[in-house]
XYZ file of C-alpha atoms in Angstrom:
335
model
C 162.905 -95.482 149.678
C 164.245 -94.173 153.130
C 161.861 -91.938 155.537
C 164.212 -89.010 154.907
C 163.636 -89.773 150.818
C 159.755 -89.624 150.924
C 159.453 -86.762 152.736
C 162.188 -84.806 150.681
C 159.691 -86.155 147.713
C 157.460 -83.273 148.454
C 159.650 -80.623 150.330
C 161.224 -78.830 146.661
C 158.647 -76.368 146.888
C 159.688 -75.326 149.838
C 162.842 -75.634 148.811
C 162.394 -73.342 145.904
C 160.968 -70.514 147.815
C 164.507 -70.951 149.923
C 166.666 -70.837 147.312
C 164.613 -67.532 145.892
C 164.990 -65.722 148.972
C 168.599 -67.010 149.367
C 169.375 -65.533 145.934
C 168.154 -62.300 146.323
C 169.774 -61.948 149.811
C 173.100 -62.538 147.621
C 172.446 -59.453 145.633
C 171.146 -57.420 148.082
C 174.560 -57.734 149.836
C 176.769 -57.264 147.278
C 174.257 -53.680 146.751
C 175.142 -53.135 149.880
C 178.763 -53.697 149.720
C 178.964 -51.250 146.334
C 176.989 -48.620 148.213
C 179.724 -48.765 151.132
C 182.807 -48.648 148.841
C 181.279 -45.942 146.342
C 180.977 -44.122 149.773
C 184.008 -44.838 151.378
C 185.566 -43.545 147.678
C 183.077 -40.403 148.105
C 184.241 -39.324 151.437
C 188.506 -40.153 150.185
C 187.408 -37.513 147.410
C 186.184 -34.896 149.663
C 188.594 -34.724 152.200
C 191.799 -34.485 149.137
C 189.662 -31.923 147.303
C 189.246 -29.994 150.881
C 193.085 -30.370 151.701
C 193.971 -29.617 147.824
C 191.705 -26.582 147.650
C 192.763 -25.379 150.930
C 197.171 -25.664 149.993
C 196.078 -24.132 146.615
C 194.042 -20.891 148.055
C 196.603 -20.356 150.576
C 199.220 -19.610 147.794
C 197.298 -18.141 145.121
C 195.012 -14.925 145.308
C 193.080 -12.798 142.668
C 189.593 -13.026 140.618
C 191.124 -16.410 139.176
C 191.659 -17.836 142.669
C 187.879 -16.535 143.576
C 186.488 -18.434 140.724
C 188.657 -21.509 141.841
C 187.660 -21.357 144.798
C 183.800 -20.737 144.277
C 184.060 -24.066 141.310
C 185.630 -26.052 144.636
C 182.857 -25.212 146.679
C 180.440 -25.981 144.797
C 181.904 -29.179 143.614
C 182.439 -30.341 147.082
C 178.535 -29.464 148.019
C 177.610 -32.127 145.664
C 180.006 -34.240 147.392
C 178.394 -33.937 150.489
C 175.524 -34.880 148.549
C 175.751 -37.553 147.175
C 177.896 -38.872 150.210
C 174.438 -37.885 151.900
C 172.180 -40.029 149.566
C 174.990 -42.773 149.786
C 174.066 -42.901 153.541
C 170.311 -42.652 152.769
C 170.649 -45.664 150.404
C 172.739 -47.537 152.337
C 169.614 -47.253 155.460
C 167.330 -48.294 152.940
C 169.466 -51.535 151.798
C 169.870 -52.296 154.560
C 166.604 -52.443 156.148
C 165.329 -54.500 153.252
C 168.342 -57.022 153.239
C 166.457 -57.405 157.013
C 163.428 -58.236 155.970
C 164.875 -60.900 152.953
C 167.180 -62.554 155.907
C 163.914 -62.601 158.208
C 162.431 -64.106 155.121
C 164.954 -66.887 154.697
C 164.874 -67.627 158.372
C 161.354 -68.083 158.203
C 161.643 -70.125 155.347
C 164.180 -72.385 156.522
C 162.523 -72.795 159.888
C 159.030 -74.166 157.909
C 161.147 -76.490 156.009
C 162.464 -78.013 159.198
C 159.373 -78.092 160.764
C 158.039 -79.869 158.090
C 160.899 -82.589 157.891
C 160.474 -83.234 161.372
C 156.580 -83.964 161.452
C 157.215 -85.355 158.034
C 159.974 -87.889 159.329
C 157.702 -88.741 162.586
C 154.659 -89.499 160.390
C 156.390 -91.885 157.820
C 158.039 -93.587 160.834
C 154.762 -94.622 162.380
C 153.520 -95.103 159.053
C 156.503 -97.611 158.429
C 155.448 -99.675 162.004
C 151.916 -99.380 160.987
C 152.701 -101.223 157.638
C 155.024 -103.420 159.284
C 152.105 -104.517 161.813
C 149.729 -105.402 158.960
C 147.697 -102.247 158.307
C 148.152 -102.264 154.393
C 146.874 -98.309 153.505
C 149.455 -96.914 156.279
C 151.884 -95.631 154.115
C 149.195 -94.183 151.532
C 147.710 -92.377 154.335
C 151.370 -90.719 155.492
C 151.808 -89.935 151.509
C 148.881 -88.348 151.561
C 149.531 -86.458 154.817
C 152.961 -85.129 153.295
C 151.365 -83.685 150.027
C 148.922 -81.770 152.394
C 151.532 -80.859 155.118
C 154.475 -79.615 152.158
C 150.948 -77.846 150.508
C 150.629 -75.950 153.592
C 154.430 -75.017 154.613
C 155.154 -73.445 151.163
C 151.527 -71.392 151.417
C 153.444 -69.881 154.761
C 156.469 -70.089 152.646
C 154.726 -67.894 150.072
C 153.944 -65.524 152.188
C 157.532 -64.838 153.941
C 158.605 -64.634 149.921
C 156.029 -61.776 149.436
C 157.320 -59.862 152.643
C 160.441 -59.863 151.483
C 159.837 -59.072 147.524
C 157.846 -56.104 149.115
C 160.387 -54.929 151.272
C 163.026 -55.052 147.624
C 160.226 -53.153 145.872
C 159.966 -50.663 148.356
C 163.723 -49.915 148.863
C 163.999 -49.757 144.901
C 161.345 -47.274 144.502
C 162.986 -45.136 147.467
C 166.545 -45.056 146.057
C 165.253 -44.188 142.831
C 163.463 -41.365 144.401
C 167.033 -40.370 145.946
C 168.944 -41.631 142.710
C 166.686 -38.031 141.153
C 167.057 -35.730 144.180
C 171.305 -36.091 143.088
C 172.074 -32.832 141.466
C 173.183 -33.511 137.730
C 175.504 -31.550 135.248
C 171.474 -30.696 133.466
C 170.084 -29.602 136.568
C 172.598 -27.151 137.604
C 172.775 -25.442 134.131
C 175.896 -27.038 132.817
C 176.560 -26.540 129.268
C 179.290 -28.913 128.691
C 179.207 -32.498 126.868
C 177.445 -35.251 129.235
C 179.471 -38.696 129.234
C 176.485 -40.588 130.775
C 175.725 -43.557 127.650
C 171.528 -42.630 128.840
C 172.412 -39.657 127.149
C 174.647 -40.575 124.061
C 173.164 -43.481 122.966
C 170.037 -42.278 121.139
C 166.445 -43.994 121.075
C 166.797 -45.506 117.201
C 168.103 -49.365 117.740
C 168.704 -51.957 115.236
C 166.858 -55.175 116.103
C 168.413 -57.273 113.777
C 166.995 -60.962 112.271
C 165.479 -59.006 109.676
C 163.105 -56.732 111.921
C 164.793 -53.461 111.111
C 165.017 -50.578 113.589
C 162.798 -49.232 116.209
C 162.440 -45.893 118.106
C 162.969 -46.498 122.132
C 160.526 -43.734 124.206
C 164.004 -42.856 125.283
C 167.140 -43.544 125.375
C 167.241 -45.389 128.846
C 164.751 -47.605 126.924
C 167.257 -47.881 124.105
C 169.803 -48.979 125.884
C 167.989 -51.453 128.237
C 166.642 -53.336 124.744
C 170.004 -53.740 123.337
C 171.185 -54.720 126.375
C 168.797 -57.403 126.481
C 169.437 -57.934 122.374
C 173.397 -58.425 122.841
C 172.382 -61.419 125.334
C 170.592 -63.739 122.654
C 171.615 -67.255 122.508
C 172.661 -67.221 126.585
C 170.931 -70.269 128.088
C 168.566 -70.243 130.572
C 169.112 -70.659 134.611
C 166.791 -70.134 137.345
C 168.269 -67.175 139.046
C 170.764 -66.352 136.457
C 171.738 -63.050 136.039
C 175.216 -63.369 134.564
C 175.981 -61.808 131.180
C 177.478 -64.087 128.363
C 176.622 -67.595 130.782
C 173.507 -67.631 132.505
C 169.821 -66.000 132.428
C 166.256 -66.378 133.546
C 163.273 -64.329 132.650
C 163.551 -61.296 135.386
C 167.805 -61.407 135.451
C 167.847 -60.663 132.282
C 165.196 -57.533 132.240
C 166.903 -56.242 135.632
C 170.158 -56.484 133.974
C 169.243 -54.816 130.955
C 167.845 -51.727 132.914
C 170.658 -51.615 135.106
C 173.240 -50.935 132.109
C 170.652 -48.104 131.883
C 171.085 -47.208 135.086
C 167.692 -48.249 136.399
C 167.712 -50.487 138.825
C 165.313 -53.638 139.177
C 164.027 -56.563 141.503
C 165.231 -60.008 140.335
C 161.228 -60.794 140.982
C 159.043 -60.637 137.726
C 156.292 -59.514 139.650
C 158.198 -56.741 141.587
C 159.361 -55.315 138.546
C 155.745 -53.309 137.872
C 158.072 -49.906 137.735
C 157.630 -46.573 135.934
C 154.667 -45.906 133.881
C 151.899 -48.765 133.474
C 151.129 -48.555 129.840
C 148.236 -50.356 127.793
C 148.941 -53.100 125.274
C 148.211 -51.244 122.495
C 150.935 -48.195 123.834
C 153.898 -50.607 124.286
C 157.045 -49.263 122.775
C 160.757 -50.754 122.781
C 161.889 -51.419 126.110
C 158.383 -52.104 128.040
C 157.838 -54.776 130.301
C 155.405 -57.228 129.894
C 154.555 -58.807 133.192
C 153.191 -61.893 134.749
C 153.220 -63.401 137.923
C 155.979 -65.443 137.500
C 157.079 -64.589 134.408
C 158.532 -61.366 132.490
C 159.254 -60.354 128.242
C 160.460 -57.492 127.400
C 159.033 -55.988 123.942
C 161.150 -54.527 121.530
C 159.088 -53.168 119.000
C 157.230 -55.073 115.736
C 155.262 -57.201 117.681
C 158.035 -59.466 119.328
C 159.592 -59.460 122.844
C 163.221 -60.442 123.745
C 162.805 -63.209 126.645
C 164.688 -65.890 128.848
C 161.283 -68.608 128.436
C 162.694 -71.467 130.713
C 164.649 -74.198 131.241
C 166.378 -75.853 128.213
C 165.980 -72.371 126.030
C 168.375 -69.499 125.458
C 167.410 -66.226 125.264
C 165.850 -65.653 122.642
C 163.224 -63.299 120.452
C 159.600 -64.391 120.546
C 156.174 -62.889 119.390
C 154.429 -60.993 121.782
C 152.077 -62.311 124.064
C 149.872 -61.825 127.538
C 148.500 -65.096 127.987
C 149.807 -68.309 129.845
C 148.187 -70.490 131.199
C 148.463 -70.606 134.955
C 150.824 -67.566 135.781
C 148.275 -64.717 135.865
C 148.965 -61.356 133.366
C 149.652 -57.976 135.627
C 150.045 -55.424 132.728
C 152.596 -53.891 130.902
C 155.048 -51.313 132.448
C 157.825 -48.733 131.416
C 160.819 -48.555 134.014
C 162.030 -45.611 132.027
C 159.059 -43.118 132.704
C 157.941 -41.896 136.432
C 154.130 -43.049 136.681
């Protein structure tokens, strides 16, 4: 085994915390990049409903052309915004995608400091052994368990920063994701396309469970989001539909075809209303520290376990040993 090999030996938890910050960096991006083209697409709206309005009120006069014209106003107010909370959101995004890129710099600077007194140890260690001292390459061993110990403890806390910072920004653009004036808020009577409000809160589990009422139909929709993905193996990071999952990609991307959006982090996704054990309903989260299930009524929980399962259904449970239990939480209800 080379110097470079032994001290890799004990650098993968570093590694992992690099690769978890790296992969949330990802998604923050391409967050930001939807934000920016759902604004850019805001703004093209405005101005052609402005120059439309303005060539069809130039030409046409009467009560029918004052209603017209009111309806245009007051369409292009909520244009302004939502191109307002676009801007908002994009601040927000991007101030946290800071603090996950500080995060992986951090990271990836304690990983090469820690190759590089690694590598100098196991070198003298290597000319020690060489020169008869028989325990000299024990000794570096144990050095590098210690030293990789205490580089992913700094690691861990860089990772926290930045799963912070993502909790944070979530919780503030769902505050401005409410504030956005809605077809209910503004008295509208007509039909509301929106599937949270179409789908209803009754869902059939299947595998000879039955049905279950959701609290709502957010809820609804986030557990058969999460049903329709049974069978997809399991991948750290994953959070593709139909290929890949782990435990939090599959919860976050369950809410988000509910339109709630979640941290990839099991422990950042404590959202919404925390709600006892004995008041879980379809759709609730039941969190760990590195782990998350979501329950779907009768007892059981739909869940991405770990490597070499598929997603699968699984009785409920808020015990395992070594990953600490932090409650049980509904996304879909403000605390």
């Amino acid at each position: 085994m080379t110097q470079l090999d032994l001290v890799d030996l004990f650098a993968d938890p570093i590694r992992q915390r690099l690769r978890q910050v790296t992969t949330h960096a990802e998604q923050v991006d391409r967050t930001q990049t939807d934000l920016r083209h759902a604004a850019t697409t805001t703004s093209d709206w405005h101005h052609r409903m402005a120059a439309r309005t303005t060539e069809l009120t130039d030409h046409w006069h009467g009560t029918a052309a004052q209603r017209f014209a009111h309806h245009a106003t007051d369409a292009q107010h909520r244009l302004n915004t939502v191109a307002d909370a676009l801007a908002a959101a994009d601040t927000l995004v991007t101030g946290a995608l800071g603090e996950v890129r500080t995060g992986h710099a951090t990271i990836r600077g304690l990983l090469d400091e820690y190759t590089a007194q690694g590598t100098k140890m196991v070198a003298a260690a290597r000319k020690l052994s060489n020169a008869g001292h028989p325990t000299a390459m024990i000794d570096a061993t144990n050095f590098l368990v210690k030293l990789a110990d205490r580089y992913a403890t700094e690691a861990d806390t860089a990772v926290t920063t930045a799963k912070q910072a993502l909790v944070t920004a979530t919780e503030d653009l769902a505050a401005l994701d409410e504030a956005l004036p809605t077809p209910q808020k503004h008295g509208a009577k007509h039909h509301h396309s929106d599937h949270t409000t179409t789908s209803g809160t009754t869902v059939d589990i299947g595998h000879g469970l039955g049905s279950v009422t959701a609290p709502n139909a957010r809820a609804a929709t986030a557990v058969r989001a999460a049903l329709s993905q049974l069978g997809v193996p399991y991948v750290w990071g994953g959070e593709s539909p139909g290929h890949a999952f782990d435990c939090s990609g599959l919860t976050a991307w369950a809410y988000g075809r509910a339109g709630i959006s979640l941290p990839h982090f099991a422990s950042s996704q404590r959202i919404g209303k925390k709600v006892s054990e004995q008041d879980l309903k379809p759709g609730d989260l039941v969190i760990f520290s590195g782990h998350v299930t979501m329950y779907i009524g009768k007892g059981q929980v739909v869940a991405a376990p770990h490597t070499g399962t598929d997603v699968q259904i699984e009785p409920l449970f808020t015990s395992i040993p070594g990953d600490p239990f932090l409650g049980c939480y509904r996304p879909s209800v403000r605390p």
